[in-house]
Every structure is written in C-alpha cells, then in structure tokens.
C-alpha cells in the first residue's frame, strides 16, 4: 500500500491567485512558507525556510480567495503532485505542488487579530 500525504502549517507568501477552468471550476494557487529552527553541532542556532506551491480546487479555492491573504497562517492537508514539461529552451522542467484537500484558517477574519477557532457561530432558533 502506498501513501502520498502532506501536512503543512505556515504563512502565505502572497495573496491567492484565483482562476476558472473553461468548465467554470475555480482553482487557486498559493505560496506557503514553513520555517525550521535547530541548533547545530557547535551550539549555533540555525534557521531554514521552505517555500511550497499549493493548489486548491472548487469550493476550497473560492474560500481561499475570499478569506486568505499574504502573511495569514494556514494549516493544509493534501498530496504531492509533480508536473514536468519542456521549456522553450528544450530543457525539461519540473514543478512539485501540494494539491490541497483540507484547509484550516488559523488567523481570524481579515483585519482581526483573534484566531478564527475562537469565533463561535451564532444561531437563531
């Protein structure tokens, strides 16, 4: 059995780019940065940031376009997918993307500093 599963918790590096396919389905692309901090053999603190290309489809893409913006924290689950193509110079190129299947927005609504998890929906009976 094989497993292709990716989990990220990071910050958007740019605002989502929203497009529609010819059939009308929404697709969003976002960049997410994740950081790692460790201490090397000499006791020196090291930091490294990784940048990830992420793709969201359908309703998830619409939500990302409406609520996400550069700098916002987000938790993503999905799978890795690598595309290849020949560039104009004839060189084969590759791009690995995370196809997002689940997303949790960790910051509150735009303009708010409160985490969204603390906001309870109001119900009227």
N, CA, C and O atoms as a GROMACS GRO file, in nm:
protein
  500
    1UNK      N    1   0.084  -0.118   0.000
    1UNK     CA    2   0.000   0.000   0.000
    1UNK      C    3   0.088   0.124   0.000
    1UNK      O    4   0.190   0.127   0.068
    2UNK      N    5   0.051   0.224  -0.075
    2UNK     CA    6   0.126   0.349  -0.084
    2UNK      C    7   0.050   0.461  -0.016
    2UNK      O    8  -0.072   0.454   0.000
    3UNK      N    9   0.122   0.565   0.023
    3UNK     CA   10   0.059   0.681   0.086
    3UNK      C   11   0.128   0.807   0.038
    3UNK      O   12   0.250   0.819   0.046
    4UNK      N   13   0.051   0.901  -0.012
    4UNK     CA   14   0.101   1.031  -0.056
    4UNK      C   15   0.024   1.135   0.022
    4UNK      O   16  -0.085   1.175  -0.019
    5UNK      N   17   0.078   1.180   0.135
    5UNK     CA   18   0.007   1.270   0.226
    5UNK      C   19   0.102   1.379   0.272
    5UNK      O   20   0.216   1.351   0.309
    6UNK      N   21   0.056   1.502   0.269
    6UNK     CA   22   0.136   1.617   0.311
    6UNK      C   23   0.057   1.701   0.408
    6UNK      O   24  -0.062   1.724   0.388
    7UNK      N   25   0.124   1.747   0.512
    7UNK     CA   26   0.063   1.835   0.611
    7UNK      C   27   0.155   1.956   0.629
    7UNK      O   28   0.275   1.940   0.652
    8UNK      N   29   0.099   2.076   0.617
    8UNK     CA   30   0.176   2.199   0.634
    8UNK      C   31   0.108   2.291   0.733
    8UNK      O   32  -0.015   2.295   0.740
    9UNK      N   33   0.187   2.364   0.808
    9UNK     CA   34   0.137   2.473   0.890
    9UNK      C   35   0.235   2.588   0.866
    9UNK      O   36   0.351   2.580   0.905
   10UNK      N   37   0.187   2.694   0.800
   10UNK     CA   38   0.276   2.802   0.764
   10UNK      C   39   0.201   2.930   0.732
   10UNK      O   40   0.083   2.945   0.764
   11UNK      N   41   0.271   3.022   0.667
   11UNK     CA   42   0.215   3.152   0.630
   11UNK      C   43   0.215   3.169   0.480
   11UNK      O   44   0.307   3.124   0.410
   12UNK      N   45   0.110   3.235   0.429
   12UNK     CA   46   0.103   3.264   0.287
   12UNK      C   47   0.211   3.364   0.248
   12UNK      O   48   0.234   3.463   0.317
   13UNK      N   49   0.278   3.337   0.136
   13UNK     CA   50   0.383   3.426   0.088
   13UNK      C   51   0.330   3.530  -0.010
   13UNK      O   52   0.400   3.626  -0.044
   14UNK      N   53   0.208   3.511  -0.055
   14UNK     CA   54   0.144   3.606  -0.148
   14UNK      C   55  -0.007   3.586  -0.140
   14UNK      O   56  -0.054   3.485  -0.088
   15UNK      N   57  -0.082   3.681  -0.191
   15UNK     CA   58  -0.226   3.666  -0.198
   15UNK      C   59  -0.262   3.552  -0.293
   15UNK      O   60  -0.188   3.527  -0.389
   16UNK      N   61  -0.372   3.481  -0.269
   16UNK     CA   62  -0.413   3.374  -0.360
   16UNK      C   63  -0.440   3.426  -0.501
   16UNK      O   64  -0.492   3.536  -0.518
   17UNK      N   65  -0.404   3.348  -0.599
   17UNK     CA   66  -0.435   3.378  -0.739
   17UNK      C   67  -0.550   3.287  -0.779
   17UNK      O   68  -0.535   3.165  -0.779
   18UNK      N   69  -0.664   3.345  -0.813
   18UNK     CA   70  -0.785   3.268  -0.845
   18UNK      C   71  -0.810   3.272  -0.995
   18UNK      O   72  -0.804   3.378  -1.058
   19UNK      N   73  -0.837   3.155  -1.052
   19UNK     CA   74  -0.873   3.144  -1.194
   19UNK      C   75  -0.991   3.049  -1.206
   19UNK      O   76  -1.031   2.984  -1.109
   20UNK      N   77  -1.045   3.042  -1.324
   20UNK     CA   78  -1.151   2.945  -1.353
   20UNK      C   79  -1.110   2.863  -1.474
   20UNK      O   80  -1.051   2.915  -1.568
   21UNK      N   81  -1.143   2.735  -1.470
   21UNK     CA   82  -1.118   2.649  -1.584
   21UNK      C   83  -1.224   2.679  -1.690
   21UNK      O   84  -1.324   2.745  -1.660
   22UNK      N   85  -1.205   2.633  -1.814
   22UNK     CA   86  -1.308   2.654  -1.916
   22UNK      C   87  -1.445   2.598  -1.876
   22UNK      O   88  -1.548   2.647  -1.923
   23UNK      N   89  -1.445   2.496  -1.790
   23UNK     CA   90  -1.572   2.438  -1.746
   23UNK      C   91  -1.634   2.516  -1.630
   23UNK      O   92  -1.744   2.484  -1.584
   24UNK      N   93  -1.562   2.620  -1.581
   24UNK     CA   94  -1.617   2.704  -1.475
   24UNK      C   95  -1.573   2.668  -1.334
   24UNK      O   96  -1.618   2.731  -1.238
   25UNK      N   97  -1.486   2.569  -1.320
   25UNK     CA   98  -1.440   2.530  -1.186
   25UNK      C   99  -1.331   2.626  -1.139
   25UNK      O  100  -1.242   2.662  -1.216
   26UNK      N  101  -1.340   2.667  -1.013
   26UNK     CA  102  -1.241   2.758  -0.955
   26UNK      C  103  -1.113   2.682  -0.919
   26UNK      O  104  -1.117   2.568  -0.875
   27UNK      N  105  -1.000   2.750  -0.939
   27UNK     CA  106  -0.871   2.696  -0.896
   27UNK      C  107  -0.790   2.812  -0.839
   27UNK      O  108  -0.783   2.920  -0.898
   28UNK      N  109  -0.729   2.788  -0.723
   28UNK     CA  110  -0.648   2.890  -0.658
   28UNK      C  111  -0.507   2.837  -0.640
   28UNK      O  112  -0.487   2.719  -0.610
   29UNK      N  113  -0.409   2.924  -0.659
   29UNK     CA  114  -0.271   2.889  -0.629
   29UNK      C  115  -0.222   2.981  -0.517
   29UNK      O  116  -0.246   3.102  -0.518
   30UNK      N  117  -0.155   2.920  -0.420
   30UNK     CA  118  -0.099   2.996  -0.309
   30UNK      C  119   0.042   2.948  -0.283
   30UNK      O  120   0.078   2.835  -0.314
   31UNK      N  121   0.121   3.036  -0.225
   31UNK     CA  122   0.254   3.000  -0.178
   31UNK      C  123   0.252   2.999  -0.026
   31UNK      O  124   0.195   3.089   0.036
   32UNK      N  125   0.312   2.898   0.034
   32UNK     CA  126   0.316   2.886   0.179
   32UNK      C  127   0.462   2.867   0.222
   32UNK      O  128   0.534   2.786   0.164
   33UNK      N  129   0.503   2.942   0.323
   33UNK     CA  130   0.637   2.929   0.379
   33UNK      C  131   0.629   2.858   0.513
   33UNK      O  132   0.543   2.889   0.596
   34UNK      N  133   0.719   2.763   0.533
   34UNK     CA  134   0.731   2.695   0.662
   34UNK      C  135   0.875   2.712   0.710
   34UNK      O  136   0.969   2.706   0.631
   35UNK      N  137   0.891   2.733   0.840
   35UNK     CA  138   1.023   2.754   0.896
   35UNK      C  139   1.064   2.641   0.988
   35UNK      O  140   0.980   2.574   1.048
   36UNK      N  141   1.195   2.622   0.998
   36UNK     CA  142   1.250   2.520   1.086
   36UNK      C  143   1.368   2.582   1.160
   36UNK      O  144   1.451   2.649   1.098
   37UNK      N  145   1.377   2.561   1.288
   37UNK     CA  146   1.485   2.614   1.371
   37UNK      C  147   1.549   2.497   1.445
   37UNK      O  148   1.478   2.412   1.500
   38UNK      N  149   1.681   2.492   1.445
   38UNK     CA  150   1.752   2.388   1.517
   38UNK      C  151   1.888   2.442   1.561
   38UNK      O  152   1.932   2.548   1.517
   39UNK      N  153   1.953   2.367   1.649
   39UNK     CA  154   2.086   2.403   1.696
   39UNK      C  155   2.185   2.303   1.636
   39UNK      O  156   2.167   2.182   1.648
   40UNK      N  157   2.290   2.356   1.571
   40UNK     CA  158   2.386   2.267   1.506
   40UNK      C  159   2.486   2.210   1.608
   40UNK      O  160   2.474   2.235   1.728
   41UNK      N  161   2.583   2.132   1.560
   41UNK     CA  162   2.681   2.065   1.646
   41UNK      C  163   2.760   2.162   1.732
   41UNK      O  164   2.805   2.127   1.841
   42UNK      N  165   2.778   2.284   1.682
   42UNK     CA  166   2.857   2.385   1.754
   42UNK      C  167   2.773   2.470   1.848
   42UNK      O  168   2.824   2.565   1.907
   43UNK      N  169   2.644   2.436   1.862
   43UNK     CA  170   2.556   2.511   1.951
   43UNK      C  171   2.502   2.640   1.890
   43UNK      O  172   2.447   2.723   1.961
   44UNK      N  173   2.518   2.656   1.760
   44UNK     CA  174   2.471   2.776   1.691
   44UNK      C  175   2.329   2.753   1.639
   44UNK      O  176   2.301   2.651   1.576
   45UNK      N  177   2.242   2.848   1.668
   45UNK     CA  178   2.103   2.838   1.622
   45UNK      C  179   2.099   2.856   1.470
   45UNK      O  180   2.154   2.951   1.415
   46UNK      N  181   2.032   2.762   1.404
   46UNK     CA  182   2.017   2.766   1.258
   46UNK      C  183   1.869   2.780   1.224
   46UNK      O  184   1.782   2.731   1.296
   47UNK      N  185   1.841   2.846   1.113
   47UNK     CA  186   1.704   2.861   1.065
   47UNK      C  187   1.701   2.832   0.915
   47UNK      O  188   1.795   2.864   0.842
   48UNK      N  189   1.592   2.771   0.872
   48UNK     CA  190   1.572   2.746   0.729
   48UNK      C  191   1.425   2.759   0.697
   48UNK      O  192   1.340   2.710   0.770
   49UNK      N  193   1.396   2.825   0.588
   49UNK     CA  194   1.259   2.842   0.542
   49UNK      C  195   1.241   2.766   0.411
   49UNK      O  196   1.323   2.778   0.320
   50UNK      N  197   1.134   2.690   0.402
   50UNK     CA  198   1.097   2.620   0.279
   50UNK      C  199   0.975   2.689   0.219
   50UNK      O  200   0.887   2.735   0.292
   51UNK      N  201   0.970   2.695   0.088
   51UNK     CA  202   0.858   2.756   0.018
   51UNK      C  203   0.784   2.650  -0.062
   51UNK      O  204   0.846   2.573  -0.136
   52UNK      N  205   0.653   2.645  -0.046
   52UNK     CA  206   0.570   2.540  -0.106
   52UNK      C  207   0.467   2.601  -0.200
   52UNK      O  208   0.404   2.702  -0.168
   53UNK      N  209   0.450   2.539  -0.317
   53UNK     CA  210   0.346   2.578  -0.412
   53UNK      C  211   0.224   2.491  -0.386
   53UNK      O  212   0.234   2.368  -0.385
   54UNK      N  213   0.110   2.555  -0.364
   54UNK     CA  214  -0.013   2.482  -0.330
   54UNK      C  215  -0.124   2.517  -0.426
   54UNK      O  216  -0.135   2.631  -0.472
   55UNK      N  217  -0.208   2.418  -0.457
   55UNK     CA  218  -0.321   2.436  -0.549
   55UNK      C  219  -0.448   2.390  -0.479
   55UNK      O  220  -0.452   2.281  -0.421
   56UNK      N  221  -0.551   2.473  -0.485
   56UNK     CA  222  -0.681   2.441  -0.425
   56UNK      C  223  -0.785   2.444  -0.536
   56UNK      O  224  -0.779   2.530  -0.625
   57UNK      N  225  -0.881   2.353  -0.532
   57UNK     CA  226  -0.983   2.342  -0.635
   57UNK      C  227  -1.122   2.365  -0.578
   57UNK      O  228  -1.145   2.345  -0.458
   58UNK      N  229  -1.215   2.406  -0.662
   58UNK     CA  230  -1.357   2.415  -0.628
   58UNK      C  231  -1.387   2.511  -0.515
   58UNK      O  232  -1.337   2.623  -0.511
   59UNK      N  233  -1.470   2.466  -0.422
   59UNK     CA  234  -1.516   2.549  -0.310
   59UNK      C  235  -1.399   2.594  -0.223
   59UNK      O  236  -1.398   2.706  -0.172
   60UNK      N  237  -1.299   2.506  -0.206
   60UNK     CA  238  -1.181   2.541  -0.127
   60UNK      C  239  -1.107   2.659  -0.191
   60UNK      O  240  -1.057   2.746  -0.120
   61UNK      N  241  -1.101   2.662  -0.323
   61UNK     CA  242  -1.038   2.774  -0.394
   61UNK      C  243  -1.117   2.902  -0.371
   61UNK      O  244  -1.057   3.008  -0.350
   62UNK      N  245  -1.249   2.894  -0.376
   62UNK     CA  246  -1.333   3.012  -0.352
   62UNK      C  247  -1.312   3.067  -0.211
   62UNK      O  248  -1.301   3.188  -0.192
   63UNK      N  249  -1.306   2.977  -0.113
   63UNK     CA  250  -1.286   3.019   0.026
   63UNK      C  251  -1.148   3.085   0.042
   63UNK      O  252  -1.136   3.188   0.109
   64UNK      N  253  -1.046   3.025  -0.018
   64UNK     CA  254  -0.911   3.082  -0.010
   64UNK      C  255  -0.909   3.222  -0.069
   64UNK      O  256  -0.849   3.313  -0.011
   65UNK      N  257  -0.973   3.240  -0.184
   65UNK     CA  258  -0.976   3.371  -0.248
   65UNK      C  259  -1.049   3.475  -0.166
   65UNK      O  260  -1.013   3.593  -0.168
   66UNK      N  261  -1.149   3.432  -0.094
   66UNK     CA  262  -1.231   3.525  -0.016
   66UNK      C  263  -1.166   3.561   0.118
   66UNK      O  264  -1.175   3.676   0.160
   67UNK      N  265  -1.100   3.466   0.184
   67UNK     CA  266  -1.056   3.488   0.322
   67UNK      C  267  -0.905   3.495   0.343
   67UNK      O  268  -0.861   3.550   0.444
   68UNK      N  269  -0.825   3.441   0.251
   68UNK     CA  270  -0.681   3.437   0.274
   68UNK      C  271  -0.610   3.555   0.209
   68UNK      O  272  -0.657   3.609   0.109
   69UNK      N  273  -0.499   3.594   0.267
   69UNK     CA  274  -0.414   3.698   0.210
   69UNK      C  275  -0.271   3.677   0.260
   69UNK      O  276  -0.248   3.599   0.352
   70UNK      N  277  -0.178   3.746   0.198
   70UNK     CA  278  -0.037   3.733   0.231
   70UNK      C  279  -0.015   3.751   0.381
   70UNK      O  280  -0.070   3.842   0.443
   71UNK      N  281   0.067   3.662   0.439
   71UNK     CA  282   0.102   3.669   0.580
   71UNK      C  283   0.010   3.591   0.673
   71UNK      O  284   0.045   3.570   0.789
   72UNK      N  285  -0.104   3.547   0.624
   72UNK     CA  286  -0.200   3.475   0.709
   72UNK      C  287  -0.150   3.333   0.735
   72UNK      O  288  -0.090   3.270   0.648
   73UNK      N  289  -0.177   3.283   0.855
   73UNK     CA  290  -0.139   3.147   0.893
   73UNK      C  291  -0.247   3.050   0.846
   73UNK      O  292  -0.367   3.078   0.852
   74UNK      N  293  -0.201   2.933   0.798
   74UNK     CA  294  -0.294   2.834   0.746
   74UNK      C  295  -0.237   2.694   0.769
   74UNK      O  296  -0.116   2.672   0.765
   75UNK      N  297  -0.329   2.600   0.794
   75UNK     CA  298  -0.296   2.459   0.807
   75UNK      C  299  -0.354   2.389   0.685
   75UNK      O  300  -0.472   2.406   0.653
   76UNK      N  301  -0.271   2.311   0.615
   76UNK     CA  302  -0.314   2.246   0.492
   76UNK      C  303  -0.283   2.097   0.496
   76UNK      O  304  -0.181   2.055   0.550
   77UNK      N  305  -0.373   2.018   0.439
   77UNK     CA  306  -0.351   1.876   0.419
   77UNK      C  307  -0.376   1.847   0.272
   77UNK      O  308  -0.467   1.902   0.211
   78UNK      N  309  -0.294   1.760   0.215
   78UNK     CA  310  -0.313   1.726   0.075
   78UNK      C  311  -0.216   1.621   0.029
   78UNK      O  312  -0.169   1.539   0.108
   79UNK      N  313  -0.185   1.624  -0.100
   79UNK     CA  314  -0.095   1.526  -0.158
   79UNK      C  315   0.004   1.598  -0.252
   79UNK      O  316  -0.025   1.705  -0.304
   80UNK      N  317   0.119   1.537  -0.271
   80UNK     CA  318   0.219   1.592  -0.362
   80UNK      C  319   0.191   1.548  -0.504
   80UNK      O  320   0.148   1.436  -0.530
   81UNK      N  321   0.214   1.640  -0.596
   81UNK     CA  322   0.199   1.608  -0.739
   81UNK      C  323   0.308   1.684  -0.813
   81UNK      O  324   0.324   1.805  -0.795
   82UNK      N  325   0.383   1.613  -0.898
   82UNK     CA  326   0.491   1.674  -0.974
   82UNK      C  327   0.453   1.676  -1.121
   82UNK      O  328   0.414   1.574  -1.178
   83UNK      N  329   0.466   1.794  -1.180
   83UNK     CA  330   0.439   1.811  -1.323
   83UNK      C  331   0.572   1.831  -1.394
   83UNK      O  332   0.665   1.888  -1.337
   84UNK      N  333   0.581   1.785  -1.518
   84UNK     CA  334   0.701   1.811  -1.597
   84UNK      C  335   0.662   1.859  -1.735
   84UNK      O  336   0.556   1.824  -1.787
   85UNK      N  337   0.749   1.941  -1.794
   85UNK     CA  338   0.726   1.995  -1.927
   85UNK      C  339   0.860   2.037  -1.985
   85UNK      O  340   0.959   2.051  -1.913
   86UNK      N  341   0.863   2.057  -2.115
   86UNK     CA  342   0.984   2.105  -2.182
   86UNK      C  343   0.972   2.256  -2.197
   86UNK      O  344   0.873   2.306  -2.251
   87UNK      N  345   1.073   2.328  -2.150
   87UNK     CA  346   1.075   2.473  -2.162
   87UNK      C  347   1.101   2.515  -2.305
   87UNK      O  348   1.130   2.431  -2.391
   88UNK      N  349   1.091   2.644  -2.331
   88UNK     CA  350   1.116   2.695  -2.466
   88UNK      C  351   1.259   2.668  -2.512
   88UNK      O  352   1.286   2.662  -2.632
   89UNK      N  353   1.349   2.650  -2.415
   89UNK     CA  354   1.487   2.619  -2.449
   89UNK      C  355   1.510   2.469  -2.466
   89UNK      O  356   1.624   2.425  -2.488
   90UNK      N  357   1.402   2.389  -2.456
   90UNK     CA  358   1.412   2.246  -2.474
   90UNK      C  359   1.451   2.169  -2.349
   90UNK      O  360   1.457   2.046  -2.351
   91UNK      N  361   1.479   2.239  -2.240
   91UNK     CA  362   1.520   2.174  -2.115
   91UNK      C  363   1.395   2.127  -2.040
   91UNK      O  364   1.296   2.200  -2.029
   92UNK      N  365   1.402   2.004  -1.990
   92UNK     CA  366   1.289   1.950  -1.914
   92UNK      C  367   1.282   2.019  -1.778
   92UNK      O  368   1.383   2.028  -1.708
   93UNK      N  369   1.165   2.066  -1.741
   93UNK     CA  370   1.144   2.136  -1.615
   93UNK      C  371   1.044   2.058  -1.529
   93UNK      O  372   0.961   1.982  -1.580
   94UNK      N  373   1.055   2.080  -1.398
   94UNK     CA  374   0.968   2.012  -1.302
   94UNK      C  375   0.913   2.114  -1.204
   94UNK      O  376   0.977   2.214  -1.172
   95UNK      N  377   0.793   2.087  -1.155
   95UNK     CA  378   0.732   2.168  -1.051
   95UNK      C  379   0.652   2.075  -0.961
   95UNK      O  380   0.561   2.005  -1.006
   96UNK      N  381   0.687   2.074  -0.832
   96UNK     CA  382   0.614   1.993  -0.736
   96UNK      C  383   0.516   2.083  -0.662
   96UNK      O  384   0.553   2.189  -0.611
   97UNK      N  385   0.390   2.041  -0.659
   97UNK     CA  386   0.284   2.118  -0.594
   97UNK      C  387   0.215   2.031  -0.490
   97UNK      O  388   0.218   1.908  -0.495
   98UNK      N  389   0.153   2.099  -0.395
   98UNK     CA  390   0.068   2.030  -0.299
   98UNK      C  391  -0.076   2.054  -0.342
   98UNK      O  392  -0.121   2.168  -0.346
   99UNK      N  393  -0.147   1.948  -0.373
   99UNK     CA  394  -0.289   1.957  -0.408
   99UNK      C  395  -0.364   1.951  -0.276
   99UNK      O  396  -0.371   1.846  -0.212
  100UNK      N  397  -0.420   2.064  -0.236
  100UNK     CA  398  -0.481   2.077  -0.103
  100UNK      C  399  -0.620   2.014  -0.102
  100UNK      O  400  -0.702   2.039  -0.190
  101UNK      N  401  -0.644   1.930  -0.001
  101UNK     CA  402  -0.773   1.863   0.015
  101UNK      C  403  -0.847   1.910   0.139
  101UNK      O  404  -0.968   1.892   0.151
  102UNK      N  405  -0.772   1.971   0.234
  102UNK     CA  406  -0.833   2.021   0.357
  102UNK      C  407  -0.755   2.144   0.401
  102UNK      O  408  -0.633   2.148   0.389
  103UNK      N  409  -0.826   2.245   0.451
  103UNK     CA  410  -0.762   2.369   0.492
  103UNK      C  411  -0.828   2.420   0.620
  103UNK      O  412  -0.950   2.416   0.634
  104UNK      N  413  -0.745   2.468   0.713
  104UNK     CA  414  -0.795   2.535   0.832
  104UNK      C  415  -0.726   2.670   0.840
  104UNK      O  416  -0.604   2.679   0.843
  105UNK      N  417  -0.806   2.777   0.842
  105UNK     CA  418  -0.753   2.912   0.854
  105UNK      C  419  -0.725   2.938   1.002
  105UNK      O  420  -0.816   2.928   1.084
  106UNK      N  421  -0.602   2.971   1.036
  106UNK     CA  422  -0.563   2.984   1.176
  106UNK      C  423  -0.575   3.127   1.228
  106UNK      O  424  -0.580   3.146   1.350
  107UNK      N  425  -0.580   3.224   1.142
  107UNK     CA  426  -0.600   3.363   1.184
  107UNK      C  427  -0.748   3.396   1.174
  107UNK      O  428  -0.822   3.328   1.104
  108UNK      N  429  -0.790   3.500   1.245
  108UNK     CA  430  -0.930   3.544   1.239
  108UNK      C  431  -0.959   3.610   1.105
  108UNK      O  432  -0.873   3.612   1.016
  109UNK      N  433  -1.080   3.662   1.089
  109UNK     CA  434  -1.116   3.731   0.965
  109UNK      C  435  -1.020   3.845   0.937
  109UNK      O  436  -0.956   3.895   1.029
  110UNK      N  437  -1.009   3.886   0.811
  110UNK     CA  438  -0.920   3.996   0.772
  110UNK      C  439  -0.946   4.117   0.862
  110UNK      O  440  -1.060   4.154   0.889
  111UNK      N  441  -0.836   4.178   0.908
  111UNK     CA  442  -0.848   4.296   0.992
  111UNK      C  443  -0.868   4.262   1.138
  111UNK      O  444  -0.881   4.353   1.221
  112UNK      N  445  -0.869   4.134   1.173
  112UNK     CA  446  -0.888   4.092   1.311
  112UNK      C  447  -0.765   4.016   1.356
  112UNK      O  448  -0.704   3.945   1.276
  113UNK      N  449  -0.727   4.030   1.481
  113UNK     CA  450  -0.612   3.957   1.531
  113UNK      C  451  -0.653   3.832   1.607
  113UNK      O  452  -0.568   3.754   1.649
  114UNK      N  453  -0.783   3.812   1.626
  114UNK     CA  454  -0.832   3.695   1.701
  114UNK      C  455  -0.831   3.572   1.612
  114UNK      O  456  -0.871   3.580   1.496
  115UNK      N  457  -0.786   3.457   1.664
  115UNK     CA  458  -0.791   3.333   1.587
  115UNK      C  459  -0.935   3.296   1.552
  115UNK      O  460  -1.027   3.317   1.631
  116UNK      N  461  -0.954   3.241   1.433
  116UNK     CA  462  -1.088   3.205   1.388
  116UNK      C  463  -1.149   3.094   1.473
  116UNK      O  464  -1.271   3.085   1.484
  117UNK      N  465  -1.064   3.009   1.532
  117UNK     CA  466  -1.116   2.898   1.612
  117UNK      C  467  -1.192   2.948   1.734
  117UNK      O  468  -1.277   2.877   1.787
  118UNK      N  469  -1.164   3.071   1.780
  118UNK     CA  470  -1.231   3.124   1.897
  118UNK      C  471  -1.368   3.183   1.864
  118UNK      O  472  -1.448   3.211   1.954
  119UNK      N  473  -1.396   3.202   1.737
  119UNK     CA  474  -1.522   3.263   1.696
  119UNK      C  475  -1.630   3.155   1.686
  119UNK      O  476  -1.620   3.065   1.602
  120UNK      N  477  -1.731   3.164   1.768
  120UNK     CA  478  -1.842   3.067   1.764
  120UNK      C  479  -1.952   3.122   1.674
  120UNK      O  480  -1.986   3.239   1.684
  121UNK      N  481  -2.007   3.039   1.586
  121UNK     CA  482  -2.116   3.088   1.500
  121UNK      C  483  -2.240   3.116   1.582
  121UNK      O  484  -2.271   3.045   1.678
  122UNK      N  485  -2.310   3.218   1.544
  122UNK     CA  486  -2.435   3.250   1.615
  122UNK      C  487  -2.550   3.174   1.548
  122UNK      O  488  -2.555   3.162   1.426
  123UNK      N  489  -2.639   3.126   1.628
  123UNK     CA  490  -2.754   3.053   1.575
  123UNK      C  491  -2.881   3.118   1.626
  123UNK      O  492  -2.887   3.162   1.741
  124UNK      N  493  -2.982   3.125   1.541
  124UNK     CA  494  -3.111   3.178   1.578
  124UNK      C  495  -3.213   3.068   1.572
  124UNK      O  496  -3.223   2.996   1.472
  125UNK      N  497  -3.292   3.052   1.679
  125UNK     CA  498  -3.394   2.948   1.683
  125UNK      C  499  -3.531   3.010   1.688
  125UNK      O  500  -3.631   2.938   1.691
   0.00000   0.00000   0.00000
